[in-house]
Short mmCIF file of C-alpha atoms (C1' of nucleotides) in Angstrom, two decimals:
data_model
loop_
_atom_site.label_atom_id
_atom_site.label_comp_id
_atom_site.label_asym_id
_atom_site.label_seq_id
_atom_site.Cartn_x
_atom_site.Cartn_y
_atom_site.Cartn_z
CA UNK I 30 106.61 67.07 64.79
CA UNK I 31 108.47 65.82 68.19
CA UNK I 32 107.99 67.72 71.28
CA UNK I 33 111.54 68.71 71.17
CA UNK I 34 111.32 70.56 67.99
CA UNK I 35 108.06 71.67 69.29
CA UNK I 36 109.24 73.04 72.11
CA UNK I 37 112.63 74.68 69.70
CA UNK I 38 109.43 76.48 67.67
CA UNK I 39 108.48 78.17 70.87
CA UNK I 40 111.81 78.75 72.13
CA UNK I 41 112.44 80.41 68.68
CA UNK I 42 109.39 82.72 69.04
CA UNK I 43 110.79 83.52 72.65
CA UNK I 44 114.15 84.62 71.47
CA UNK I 45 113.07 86.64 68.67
CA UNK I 46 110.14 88.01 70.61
CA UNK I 47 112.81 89.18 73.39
CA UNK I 48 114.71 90.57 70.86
CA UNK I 49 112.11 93.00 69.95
CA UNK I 50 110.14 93.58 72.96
CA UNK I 51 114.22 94.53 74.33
CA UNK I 52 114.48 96.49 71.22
CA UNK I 53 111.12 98.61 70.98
CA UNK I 54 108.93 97.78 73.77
CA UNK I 55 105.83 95.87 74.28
CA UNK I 56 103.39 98.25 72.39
CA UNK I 57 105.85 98.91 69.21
CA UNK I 58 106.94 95.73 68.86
CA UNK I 59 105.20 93.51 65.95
CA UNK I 60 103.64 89.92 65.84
CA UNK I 61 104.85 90.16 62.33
CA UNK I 62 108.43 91.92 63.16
CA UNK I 63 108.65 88.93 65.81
CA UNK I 64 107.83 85.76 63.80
CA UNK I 65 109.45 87.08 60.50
CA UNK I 66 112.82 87.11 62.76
CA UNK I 67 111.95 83.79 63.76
CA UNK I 68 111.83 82.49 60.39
CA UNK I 69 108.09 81.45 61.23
CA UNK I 70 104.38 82.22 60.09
CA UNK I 71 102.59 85.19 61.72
CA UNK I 72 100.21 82.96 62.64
CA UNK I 73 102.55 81.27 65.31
CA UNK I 74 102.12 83.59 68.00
CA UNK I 75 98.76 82.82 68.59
CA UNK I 76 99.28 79.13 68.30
CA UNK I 77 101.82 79.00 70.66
CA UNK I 78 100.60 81.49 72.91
CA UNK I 79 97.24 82.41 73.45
CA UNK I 80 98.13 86.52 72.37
CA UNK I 81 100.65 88.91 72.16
CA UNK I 82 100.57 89.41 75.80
CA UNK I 83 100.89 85.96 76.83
CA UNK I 84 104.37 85.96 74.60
CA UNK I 85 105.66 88.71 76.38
CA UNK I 86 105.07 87.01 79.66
CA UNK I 87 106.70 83.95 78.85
CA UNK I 88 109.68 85.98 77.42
CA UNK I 89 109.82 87.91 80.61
CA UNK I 90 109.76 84.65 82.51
CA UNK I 91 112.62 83.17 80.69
CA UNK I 92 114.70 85.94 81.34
CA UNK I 93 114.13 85.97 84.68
CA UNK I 94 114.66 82.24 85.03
CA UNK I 95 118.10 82.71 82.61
CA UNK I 96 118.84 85.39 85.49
CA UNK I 97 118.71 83.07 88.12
CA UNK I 98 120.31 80.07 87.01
CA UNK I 99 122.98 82.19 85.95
CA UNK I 100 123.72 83.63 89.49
CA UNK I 101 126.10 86.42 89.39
CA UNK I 102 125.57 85.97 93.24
CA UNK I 103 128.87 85.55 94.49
CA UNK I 104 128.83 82.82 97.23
CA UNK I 105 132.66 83.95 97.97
CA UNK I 106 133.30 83.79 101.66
CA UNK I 107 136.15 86.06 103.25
CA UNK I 108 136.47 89.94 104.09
CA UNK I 109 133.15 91.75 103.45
CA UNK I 110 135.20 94.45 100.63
CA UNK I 111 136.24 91.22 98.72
CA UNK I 112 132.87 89.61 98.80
CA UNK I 113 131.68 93.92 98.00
CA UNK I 114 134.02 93.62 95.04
CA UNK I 115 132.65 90.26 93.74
CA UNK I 116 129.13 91.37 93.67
CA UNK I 117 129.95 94.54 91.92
CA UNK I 118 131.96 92.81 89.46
CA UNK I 119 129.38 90.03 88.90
CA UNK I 120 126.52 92.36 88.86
CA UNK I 121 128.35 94.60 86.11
CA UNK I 122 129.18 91.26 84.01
CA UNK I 123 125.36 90.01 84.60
CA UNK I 124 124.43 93.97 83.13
CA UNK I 125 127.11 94.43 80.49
CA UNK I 126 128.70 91.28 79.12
CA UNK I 127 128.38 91.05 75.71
CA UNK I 128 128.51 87.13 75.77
CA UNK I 129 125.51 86.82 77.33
CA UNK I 130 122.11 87.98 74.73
CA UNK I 131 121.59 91.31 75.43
CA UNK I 132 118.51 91.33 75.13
CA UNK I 133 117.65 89.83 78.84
CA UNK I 134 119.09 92.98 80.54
CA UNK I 135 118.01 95.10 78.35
CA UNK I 136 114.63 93.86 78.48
CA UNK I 137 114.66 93.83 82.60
CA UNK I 138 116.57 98.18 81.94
CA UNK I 139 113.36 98.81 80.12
CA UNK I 140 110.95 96.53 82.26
CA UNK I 141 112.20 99.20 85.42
CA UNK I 142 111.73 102.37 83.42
CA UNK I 143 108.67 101.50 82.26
CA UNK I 144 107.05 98.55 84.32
CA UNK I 145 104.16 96.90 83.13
CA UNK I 146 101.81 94.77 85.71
CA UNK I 147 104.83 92.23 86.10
CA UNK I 148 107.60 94.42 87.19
CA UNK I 149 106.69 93.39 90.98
CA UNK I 150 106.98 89.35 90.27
CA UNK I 151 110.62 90.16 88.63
CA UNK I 152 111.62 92.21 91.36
CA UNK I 153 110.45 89.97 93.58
CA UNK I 154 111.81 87.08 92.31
CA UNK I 155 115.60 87.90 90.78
CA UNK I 156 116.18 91.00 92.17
CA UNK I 157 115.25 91.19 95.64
CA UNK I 158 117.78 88.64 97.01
CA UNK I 159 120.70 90.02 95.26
CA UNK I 160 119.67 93.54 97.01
CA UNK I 161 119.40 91.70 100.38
CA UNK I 162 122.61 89.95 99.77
CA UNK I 163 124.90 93.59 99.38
CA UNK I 164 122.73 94.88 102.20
CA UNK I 165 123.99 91.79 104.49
CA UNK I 166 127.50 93.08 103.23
CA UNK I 167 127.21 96.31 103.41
CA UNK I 168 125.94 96.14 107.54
CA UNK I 169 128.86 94.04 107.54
CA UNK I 170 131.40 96.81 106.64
CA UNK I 171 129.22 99.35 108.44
CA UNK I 172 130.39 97.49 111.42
CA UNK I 173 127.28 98.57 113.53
CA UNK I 174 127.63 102.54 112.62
CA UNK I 175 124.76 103.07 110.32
CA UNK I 176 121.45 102.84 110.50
CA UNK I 177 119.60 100.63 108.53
CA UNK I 178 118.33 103.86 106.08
CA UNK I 179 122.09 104.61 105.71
CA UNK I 180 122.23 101.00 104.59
CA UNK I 181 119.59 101.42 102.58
CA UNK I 182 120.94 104.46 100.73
CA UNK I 183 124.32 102.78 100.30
CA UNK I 184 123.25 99.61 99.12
CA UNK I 185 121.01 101.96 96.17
CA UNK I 186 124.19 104.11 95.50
CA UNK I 187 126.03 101.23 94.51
CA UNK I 188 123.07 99.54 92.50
CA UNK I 189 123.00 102.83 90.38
CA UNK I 190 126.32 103.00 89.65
CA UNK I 191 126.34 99.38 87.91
CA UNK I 192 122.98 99.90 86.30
CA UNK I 193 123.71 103.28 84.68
CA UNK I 194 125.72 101.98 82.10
CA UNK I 195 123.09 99.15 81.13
CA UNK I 196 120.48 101.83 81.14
CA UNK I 197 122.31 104.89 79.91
CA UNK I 198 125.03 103.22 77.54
CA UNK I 199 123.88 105.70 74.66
CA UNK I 200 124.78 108.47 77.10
CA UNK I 201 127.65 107.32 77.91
CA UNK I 202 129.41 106.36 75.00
CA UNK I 203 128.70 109.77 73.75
CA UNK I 204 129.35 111.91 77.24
CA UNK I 205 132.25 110.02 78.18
CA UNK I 206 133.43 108.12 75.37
CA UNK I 207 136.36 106.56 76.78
CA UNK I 208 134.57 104.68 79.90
CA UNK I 209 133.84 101.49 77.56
CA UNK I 210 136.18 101.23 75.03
CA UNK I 211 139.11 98.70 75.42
CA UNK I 212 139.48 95.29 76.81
CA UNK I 213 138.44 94.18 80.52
CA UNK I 214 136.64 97.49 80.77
CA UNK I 215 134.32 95.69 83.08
CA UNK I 216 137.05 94.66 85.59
CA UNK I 217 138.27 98.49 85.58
CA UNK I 218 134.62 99.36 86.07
CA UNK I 219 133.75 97.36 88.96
CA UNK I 220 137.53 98.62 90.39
CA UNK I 221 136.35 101.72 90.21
CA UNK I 222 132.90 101.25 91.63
CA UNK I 223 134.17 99.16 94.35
CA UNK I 224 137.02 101.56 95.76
CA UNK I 225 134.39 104.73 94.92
CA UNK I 226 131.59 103.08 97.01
CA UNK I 227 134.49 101.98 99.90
CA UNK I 228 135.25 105.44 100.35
CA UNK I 229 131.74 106.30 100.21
CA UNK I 230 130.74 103.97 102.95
CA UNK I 231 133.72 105.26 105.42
CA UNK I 232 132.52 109.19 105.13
CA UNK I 233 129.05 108.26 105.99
CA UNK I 234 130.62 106.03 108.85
CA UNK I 235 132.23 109.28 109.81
CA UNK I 236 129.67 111.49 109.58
CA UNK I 237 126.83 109.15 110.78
CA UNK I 238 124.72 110.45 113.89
CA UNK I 239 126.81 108.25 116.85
CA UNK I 240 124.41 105.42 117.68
CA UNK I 241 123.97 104.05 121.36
CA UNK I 242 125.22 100.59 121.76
CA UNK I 243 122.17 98.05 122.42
CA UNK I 244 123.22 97.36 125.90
CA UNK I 245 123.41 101.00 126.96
CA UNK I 246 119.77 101.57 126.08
CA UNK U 8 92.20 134.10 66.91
CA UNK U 9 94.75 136.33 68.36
CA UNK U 10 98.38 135.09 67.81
CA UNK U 11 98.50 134.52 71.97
CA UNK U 12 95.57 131.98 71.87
CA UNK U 13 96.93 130.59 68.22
CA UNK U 14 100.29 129.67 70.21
CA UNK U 15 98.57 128.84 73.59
CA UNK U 16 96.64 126.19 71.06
CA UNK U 17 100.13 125.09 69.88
CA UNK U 18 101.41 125.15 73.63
CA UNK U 19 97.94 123.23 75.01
CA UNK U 20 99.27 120.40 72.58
CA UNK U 21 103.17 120.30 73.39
CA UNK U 22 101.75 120.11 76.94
CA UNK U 23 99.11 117.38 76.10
CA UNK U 24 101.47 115.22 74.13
CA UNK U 25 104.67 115.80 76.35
CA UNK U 26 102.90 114.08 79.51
CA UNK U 27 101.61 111.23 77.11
CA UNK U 28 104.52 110.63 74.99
CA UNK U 29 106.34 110.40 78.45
CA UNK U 30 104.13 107.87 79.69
CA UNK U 31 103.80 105.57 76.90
CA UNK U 32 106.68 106.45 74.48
CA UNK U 33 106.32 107.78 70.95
CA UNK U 34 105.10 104.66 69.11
CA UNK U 35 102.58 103.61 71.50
CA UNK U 36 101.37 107.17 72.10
CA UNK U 37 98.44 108.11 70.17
CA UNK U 38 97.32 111.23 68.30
CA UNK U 39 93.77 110.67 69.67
CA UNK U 40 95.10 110.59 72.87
CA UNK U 41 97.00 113.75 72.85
CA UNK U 42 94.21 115.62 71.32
CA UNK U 43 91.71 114.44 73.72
CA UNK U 44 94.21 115.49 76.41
CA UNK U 45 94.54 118.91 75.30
CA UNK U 46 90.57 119.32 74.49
CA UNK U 47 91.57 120.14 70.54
CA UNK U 48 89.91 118.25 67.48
CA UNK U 49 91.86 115.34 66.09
CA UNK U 50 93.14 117.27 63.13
CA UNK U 51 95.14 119.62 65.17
CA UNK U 52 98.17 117.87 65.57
CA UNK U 53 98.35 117.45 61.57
CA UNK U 54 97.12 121.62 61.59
CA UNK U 55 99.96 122.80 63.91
CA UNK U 56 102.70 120.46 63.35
CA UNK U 57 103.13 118.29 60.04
CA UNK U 58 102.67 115.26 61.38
CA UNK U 59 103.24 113.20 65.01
CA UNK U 60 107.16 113.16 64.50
CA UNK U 61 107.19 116.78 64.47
CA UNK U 62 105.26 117.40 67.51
CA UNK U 63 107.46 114.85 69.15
CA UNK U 64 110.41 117.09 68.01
CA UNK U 65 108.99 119.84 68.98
CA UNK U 66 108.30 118.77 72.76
CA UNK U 67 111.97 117.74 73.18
CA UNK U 68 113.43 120.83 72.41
CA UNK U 69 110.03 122.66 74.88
CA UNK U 70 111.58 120.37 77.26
CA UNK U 71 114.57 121.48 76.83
CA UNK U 72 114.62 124.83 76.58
CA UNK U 73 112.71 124.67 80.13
CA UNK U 74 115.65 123.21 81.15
CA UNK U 75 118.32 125.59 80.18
CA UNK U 76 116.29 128.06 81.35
CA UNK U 77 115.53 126.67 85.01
CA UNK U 78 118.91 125.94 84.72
CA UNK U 79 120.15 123.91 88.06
CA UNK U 80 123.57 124.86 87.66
CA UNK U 81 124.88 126.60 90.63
CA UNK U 82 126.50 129.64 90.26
CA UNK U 83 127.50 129.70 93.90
CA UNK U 84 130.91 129.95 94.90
CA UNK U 85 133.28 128.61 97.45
CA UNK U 86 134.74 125.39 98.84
CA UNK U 87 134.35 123.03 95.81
CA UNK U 88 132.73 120.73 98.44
CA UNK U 89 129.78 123.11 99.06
CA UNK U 90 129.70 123.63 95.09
CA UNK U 91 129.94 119.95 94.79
CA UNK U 92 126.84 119.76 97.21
CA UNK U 93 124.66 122.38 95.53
CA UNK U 94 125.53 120.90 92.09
CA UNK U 95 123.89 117.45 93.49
CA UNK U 96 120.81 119.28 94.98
CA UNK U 97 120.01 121.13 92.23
CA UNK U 98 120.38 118.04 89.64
CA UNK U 99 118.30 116.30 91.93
CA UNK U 100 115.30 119.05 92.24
CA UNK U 101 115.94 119.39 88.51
CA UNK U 102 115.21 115.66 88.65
CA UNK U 103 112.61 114.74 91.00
CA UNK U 104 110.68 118.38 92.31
CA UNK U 105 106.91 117.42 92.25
CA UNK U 106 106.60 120.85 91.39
CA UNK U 107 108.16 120.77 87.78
CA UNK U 108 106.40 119.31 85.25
CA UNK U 109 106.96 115.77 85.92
CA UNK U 110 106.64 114.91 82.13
CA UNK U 111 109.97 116.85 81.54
CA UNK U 112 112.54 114.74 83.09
CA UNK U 113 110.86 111.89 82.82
CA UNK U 114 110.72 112.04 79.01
CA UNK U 115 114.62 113.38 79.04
CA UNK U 116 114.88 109.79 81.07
CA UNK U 117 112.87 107.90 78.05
CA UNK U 118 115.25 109.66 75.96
CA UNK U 119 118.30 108.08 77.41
CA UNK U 120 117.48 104.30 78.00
CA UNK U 121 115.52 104.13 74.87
CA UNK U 122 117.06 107.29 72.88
CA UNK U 123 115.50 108.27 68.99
CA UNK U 124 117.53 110.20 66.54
CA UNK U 125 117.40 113.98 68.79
CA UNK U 126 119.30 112.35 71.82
CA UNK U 127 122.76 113.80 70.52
CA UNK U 128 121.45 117.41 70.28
CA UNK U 129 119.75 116.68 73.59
CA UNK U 130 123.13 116.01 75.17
CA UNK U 131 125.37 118.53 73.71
CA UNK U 132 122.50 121.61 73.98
CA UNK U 133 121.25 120.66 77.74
CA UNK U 134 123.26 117.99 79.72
CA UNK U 135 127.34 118.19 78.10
CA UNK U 136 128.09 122.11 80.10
CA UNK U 137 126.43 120.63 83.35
CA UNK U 138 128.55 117.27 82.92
CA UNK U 139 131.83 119.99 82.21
CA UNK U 140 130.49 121.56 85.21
CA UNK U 141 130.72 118.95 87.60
CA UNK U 142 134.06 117.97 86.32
CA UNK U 143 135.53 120.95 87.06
CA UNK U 144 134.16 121.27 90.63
CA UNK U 145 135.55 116.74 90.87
CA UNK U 146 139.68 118.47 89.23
CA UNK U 147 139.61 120.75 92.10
CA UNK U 148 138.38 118.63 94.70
CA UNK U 149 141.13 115.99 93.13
CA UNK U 150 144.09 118.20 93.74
CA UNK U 151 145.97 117.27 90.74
CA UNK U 152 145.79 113.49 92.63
CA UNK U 153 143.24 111.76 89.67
CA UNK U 154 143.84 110.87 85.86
CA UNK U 155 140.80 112.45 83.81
CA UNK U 156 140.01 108.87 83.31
CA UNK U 157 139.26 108.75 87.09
CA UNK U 158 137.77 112.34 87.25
CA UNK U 159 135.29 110.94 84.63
CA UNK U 160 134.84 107.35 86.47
CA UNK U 161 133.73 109.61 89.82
CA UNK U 162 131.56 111.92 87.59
CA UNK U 163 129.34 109.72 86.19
CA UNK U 164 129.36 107.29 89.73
CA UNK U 165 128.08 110.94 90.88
CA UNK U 166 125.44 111.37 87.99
CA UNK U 167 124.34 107.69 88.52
CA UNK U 168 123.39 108.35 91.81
CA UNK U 169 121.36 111.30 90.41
CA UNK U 170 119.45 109.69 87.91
CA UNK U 171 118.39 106.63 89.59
CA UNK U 172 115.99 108.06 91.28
CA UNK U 173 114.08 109.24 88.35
CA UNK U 174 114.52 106.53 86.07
CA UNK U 175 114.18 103.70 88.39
CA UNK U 176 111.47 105.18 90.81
CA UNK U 177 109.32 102.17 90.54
CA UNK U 178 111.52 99.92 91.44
CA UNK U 179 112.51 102.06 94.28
CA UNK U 180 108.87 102.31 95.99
CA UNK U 181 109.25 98.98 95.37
CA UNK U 182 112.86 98.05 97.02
CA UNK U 183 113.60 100.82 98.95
CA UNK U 184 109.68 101.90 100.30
CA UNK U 185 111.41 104.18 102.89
CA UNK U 186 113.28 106.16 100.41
CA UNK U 187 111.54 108.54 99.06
CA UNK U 188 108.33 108.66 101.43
CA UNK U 189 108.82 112.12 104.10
CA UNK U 190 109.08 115.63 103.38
CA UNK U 191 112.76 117.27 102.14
CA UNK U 192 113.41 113.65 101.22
CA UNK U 193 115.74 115.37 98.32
CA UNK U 194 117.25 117.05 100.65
CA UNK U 195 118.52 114.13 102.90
CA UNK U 196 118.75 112.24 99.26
CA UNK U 197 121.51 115.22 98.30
CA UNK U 198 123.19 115.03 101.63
CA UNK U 199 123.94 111.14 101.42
CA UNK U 200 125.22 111.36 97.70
CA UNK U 201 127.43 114.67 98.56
CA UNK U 202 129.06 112.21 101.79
CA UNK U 203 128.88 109.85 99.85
CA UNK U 204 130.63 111.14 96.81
CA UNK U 205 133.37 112.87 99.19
CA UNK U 206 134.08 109.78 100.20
CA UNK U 207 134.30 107.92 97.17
CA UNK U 208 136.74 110.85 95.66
CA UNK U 209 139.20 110.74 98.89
CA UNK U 210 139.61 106.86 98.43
CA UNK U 211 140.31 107.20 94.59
CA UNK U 212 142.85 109.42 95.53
CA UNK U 213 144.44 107.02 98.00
CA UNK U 214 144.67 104.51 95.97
CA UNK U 215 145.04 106.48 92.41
CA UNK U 216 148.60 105.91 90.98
CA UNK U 217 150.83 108.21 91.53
CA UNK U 218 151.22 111.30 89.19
CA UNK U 219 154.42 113.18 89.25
CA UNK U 220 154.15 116.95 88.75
CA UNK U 221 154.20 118.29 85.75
CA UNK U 222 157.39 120.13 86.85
CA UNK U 223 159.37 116.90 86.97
CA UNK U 224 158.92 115.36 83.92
"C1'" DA T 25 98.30 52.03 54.54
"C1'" DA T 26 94.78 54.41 57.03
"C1'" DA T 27 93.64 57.30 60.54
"C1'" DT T 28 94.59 60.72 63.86
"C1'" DG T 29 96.70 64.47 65.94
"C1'" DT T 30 100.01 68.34 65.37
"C1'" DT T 31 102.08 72.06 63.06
"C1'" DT T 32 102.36 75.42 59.21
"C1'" DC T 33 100.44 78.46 56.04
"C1'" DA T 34 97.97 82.07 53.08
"C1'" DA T 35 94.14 84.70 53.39
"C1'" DA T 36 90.98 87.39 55.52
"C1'" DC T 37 88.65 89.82 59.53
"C1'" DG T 38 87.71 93.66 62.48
"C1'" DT T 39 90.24 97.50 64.98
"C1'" DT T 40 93.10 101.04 65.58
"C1'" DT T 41 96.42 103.94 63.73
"C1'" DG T 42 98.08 108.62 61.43
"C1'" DT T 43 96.62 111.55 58.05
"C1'" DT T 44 93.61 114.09 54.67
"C1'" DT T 45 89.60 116.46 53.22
"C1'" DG T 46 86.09 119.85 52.79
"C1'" DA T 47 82.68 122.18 55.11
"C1'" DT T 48 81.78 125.25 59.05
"C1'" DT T 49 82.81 128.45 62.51
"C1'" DT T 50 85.61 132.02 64.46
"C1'" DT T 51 88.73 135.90 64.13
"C1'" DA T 52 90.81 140.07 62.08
"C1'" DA T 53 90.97 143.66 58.71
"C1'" DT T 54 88.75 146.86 55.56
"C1'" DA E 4 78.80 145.15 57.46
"C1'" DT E 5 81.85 142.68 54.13
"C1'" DT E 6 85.51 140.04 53.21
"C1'" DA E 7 89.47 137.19 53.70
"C1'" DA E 8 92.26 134.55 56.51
"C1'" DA E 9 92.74 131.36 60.35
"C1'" DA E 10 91.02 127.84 63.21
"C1'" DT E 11 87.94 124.02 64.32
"C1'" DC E 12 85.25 120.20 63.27
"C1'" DA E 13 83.01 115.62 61.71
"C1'" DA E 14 83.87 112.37 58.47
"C1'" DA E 15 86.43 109.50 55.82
"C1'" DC E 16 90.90 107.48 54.07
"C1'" DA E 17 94.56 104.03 53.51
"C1'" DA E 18 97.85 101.54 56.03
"C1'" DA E 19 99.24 98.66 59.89
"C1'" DC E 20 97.87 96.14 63.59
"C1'" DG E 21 96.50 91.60 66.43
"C1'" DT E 22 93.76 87.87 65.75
"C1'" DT E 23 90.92 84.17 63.51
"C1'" DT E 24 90.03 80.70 60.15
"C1'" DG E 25 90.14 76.60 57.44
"C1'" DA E 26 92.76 74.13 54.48
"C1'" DA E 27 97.27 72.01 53.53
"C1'" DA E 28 101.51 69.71 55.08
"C1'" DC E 29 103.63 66.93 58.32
"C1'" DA E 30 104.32 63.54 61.93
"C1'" DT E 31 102.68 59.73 64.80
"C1'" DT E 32 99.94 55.88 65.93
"C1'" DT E 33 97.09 52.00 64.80
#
DNA sequence: AAATGTTTCAAACGTTTGTTTGATTTTAAT
DNA sequence: ATTAAAATCAAACAAACGTTTGAAACATTT
């Protein structure tokens, strides 16, 4: 067989596989579950990969790599609440779009409830930046008036407000039914989330402990 | 046996198998496990409960029952913004107390991202009156200025905040090391979401459409 | 066409799983 | 003390699991 439809077989086994592993978790999910979705032999796990584990690795991998070439990272210049707005907004559509397969967030929602040993490499490598990225915005709108653990706990308020409904959706639909329903529900979301966390940021300017200027010290 | 040890054998197990289905999930949780855990024979699960499922059942409702019980809802009265603030506090003690059970929340957490066929009782016996709660104290502190769409937008940005620490707290050591490290860290944890909250609600209100009184329509 | 390497497959292997069984011990009542 | 019920235990069960195996099918090269 060619390398490319090699290389389809274990791109096959990855999709399924991330299907599952997003579905049930690593433990739960099957070898035979995963190549009967595949449309493969049971055997084809450990000819691709050297075990179970291994698969779940590479799957993790791919996601991550899917997660980076598909930036949500806005690179939009111009006033730090626009460039606020376009990370929300491209965070929630990374999270919740239903174009994209779900199973890469979902996989990544379960991988940071309950890590296993590569939760640090993920972070690390696709999630880290991003964080760094609002923080660099967010000190920009602080405009020198928080310190950086008020930073800190900003920049986490706003991650858990775009996360929640990746990792809570079954809560949601059921506690507040009406959040997801019609079109463009993303674009109201990250309206919301954006003018919620604007607010948020000027009452903790207000009510931040005054700090010195630099010069003064 | 007296019927006090005969439960305190049943209760040994819901305590053995809570912390272990809450660490590895149902599936991948064993019986042997659980057993060994509680210092019981093999057979016991199978001798006080029918089978796994059941003792699974029966720890989510222990669980919850604890929490109605140590029920964080604030009875305290007065500015909606102090109720507001004890609302968060307690939620987040609820939450993340090292002195609870840790195996509580944390499986009420497992329940949500990854819920099995007892989440809806979950919500509508435990989590639905605190959720009613909170949206009362978010009308009044609206002023008659918010939609109930918005009033249920802020509430679960405010329950977000909440619940990432508990269901994310790896990630968090992880991304935010400084977080969660000194003493009363829920304390400064409930302060910043109460600002930060406040804040968020006053700029939904500035920028919330309109709403003519009900007088003038 | 022959030979070689690659992929697929059914079958089986050894573990681990939840559950059952029947004997044995412990408890409670007479 | 005798008896009956309740609780505990070691042992075994069938089913499901990840993995291995060796032959068959396929593709590629000589």
């Amino acid at each position: 067989m060619s390398t490319e439809s090699k290389s389809s077989s274990r791109e096959r086994l990855i999709e399924a596989a991330g299907e599952v592993f997003s579905e049930v978790g690593f433990k739960a999910a099957t070898v035979r579950e995963i190549t009967s979705r595949a449309g493969m032999n049971l055997a084809a796990v450990n000819y691709y990969f050297r075990d179970k584990e291994e698969l779940y690795s590479a799957v993790l991998m791919h996601a991550q790599r899917c997660a980076i070439e598909a930036s949500w990272v806005s690179e939009s210049s111009g006033a730090p609440e626009i460039r606020l707005r376009d990370f929300i907004e491209g965070m929630l559509r990374h999270l919740l779009d239903p174009l994209r397969p779900a199973w890469h967030s979902r996989l990544m929602a379960r991988e940071m409830t309950a890590p296993t040993r590569m939760l640090r490499g993920l972070l690390d490598g696709g999630f880290r930046p991003k964080v760094e990225l609002l923080g660099g915005i967010l000190r920009e709108l602080a405009d020198g008036r928080l310190t950086d653990e008020e930073i800190d706990r900003a920049s986490a308020s706003i991650v858990s407000q775009c996360v929640f409904y990746r990792q809570n959706r079954p809560v949601i639909l059921h506690l507040y039914p009406d959040l997801l329903g019609d079109e463009d529900h993303i674009g109201k979301l990250a309206d919301h989330i954006t003018a919620f966390s604007l607010g948020g940021l000027e009452q903790l300017k207000k009510s931040s402990p005054v700090r010195l200027p630099v010069a003064l010290l």
